[in-house]
Amino acid sequence: MIPDAARHAARCFAGFADAPVLPNAKGWSQVPAGFSGSAVYRVVDPRGGAWSLKQLTASASVSHVKAIHQTLLHVRRAGCDWVAGPNHLAGNRAQTVADLGTLGCWEMTRWMPGRSYSDIDRFTVSPDEAGKVLVAGCRAIASFHNAAASMLHQNGPAPSVIDRIKRLDSLSSSILSTCDDAGDKIRTLNISPTVAPELLQACHQVTADWPTFAWQIRNDLEQRAGEVTPLQWVVRDIHRGHLLFADDAGSLSTAAKPTVSGMIDFDAMRLDTPAADLARWIGDFLFLAIFHGDAAADIAARFWQAGLAEYRQICSFSHQQQTLCWTLVRSSSLISLANWVDWILQQRRRFSAADSAIAQRLVALNQQWTVVRQATDR
């Protein structure tokens, strides 16, 4: 069932003036909620073209969203036609956000084909198969960066480093006390039995590792904070769920050379270091190494080296940027794990995503941190 607000919003965009007005229009559907809580719908124009219609969150800056849209259009014109570009309003090609007042602000982007790597059972995939998809993603990210840099680039301290220092300091003031008596707190808050054991494991992990590793990571971030590095438009949240791959052979992981067919969800885009995207993408594969026992460290190193080597086929990436990238991987791995503990037990936030998705996220973060904690500097 498509709500009135979504149907009214759709009719504001080019190609949708004659869109169906029925709440159960053929081909239209609501997309399962993600962690951001944004309402997203798959909608189909009268010609059969599929689009993603999203209601912006209340905290979103419309001017920033419009700047993101301009960057996406530029990147598409530069050859990255697998990027989900925005539609414009009917009769106004300069506007890409529909403001419906009390019904919210909306954007419409192309519905991209393909499957994400998160659809594949991570317990059965081999390191070689995962590595091929990781490398293909790095190639796409490099192409995106190369195109985006032709629009705007500058030099300065990396905002992602400053953000992590601030978040690390904020968590350090309370995270260990939040983890105290975690089992009792989980029961008191009536946390879902699907989420509870994974959340408890996260609390144990944070309790064990925060005193030793948080200050080490902060020192590394402090060193990076004083460095001048290339900055440009980057995606920042480019993980396994946000890159789609063609699945012509019926199994994208076993394809000889996986092909990126879509890049989606640009809510987090801003000016930052390209290392932030590589850290997010490569870091999201490292947890796979844990399923290979004693070979985990070697597999993680192979993922890291292969991803950077592929990226450098298209974009330059200095040793300084590589060090920055690994610092972002380490800091994000620990901070992300602690964030979920803080959000659920301290802030008592509730998420519209399915409990199974939250549990899987906690499992992946626990495993990613385990691999990163044991790894040497890259």
XYZ file of C-alpha atoms in Angstrom, residues 64 68 71-72 75 82-83 140-142 144-145 148 232-239 242-243 263-278 280-281:
41
model
C 22.952 19.861 0.610
C 24.641 15.994 -4.013
C 27.441 15.995 -8.299
C 25.660 12.773 -9.260
C 29.471 11.942 -12.469
C 25.594 3.059 -13.167
C 25.263 5.831 -10.567
C 33.856 1.502 -9.521
C 34.742 3.702 -6.546
C 37.892 4.877 -8.331
C 33.394 7.684 -9.305
C 36.229 9.561 -7.576
C 33.821 13.718 -9.096
C 36.574 15.976 -2.940
C 32.980 14.733 -3.097
C 32.903 11.167 -1.729
C 30.056 8.771 -0.894
C 31.218 7.893 2.662
C 28.666 5.089 3.171
C 29.672 2.829 0.311
C 29.230 -0.640 1.785
C 25.062 0.073 -1.725
C 26.908 -1.345 -4.747
C 25.620 2.602 -6.972
C 22.850 3.775 -4.649
C 22.096 5.790 -1.500
C 24.085 9.001 -1.301
C 22.655 10.513 1.893
C 26.087 10.686 3.545
C 27.928 12.351 0.630
C 30.122 15.357 1.360
C 33.589 16.780 0.772
C 36.062 14.422 2.427
C 39.036 12.211 1.729
C 38.701 9.450 -0.907
C 40.269 7.207 1.731
C 36.936 7.301 3.592
C 35.209 5.418 0.767
C 37.934 2.808 0.446
C 34.196 1.790 4.237
C 34.151 -0.581 1.262
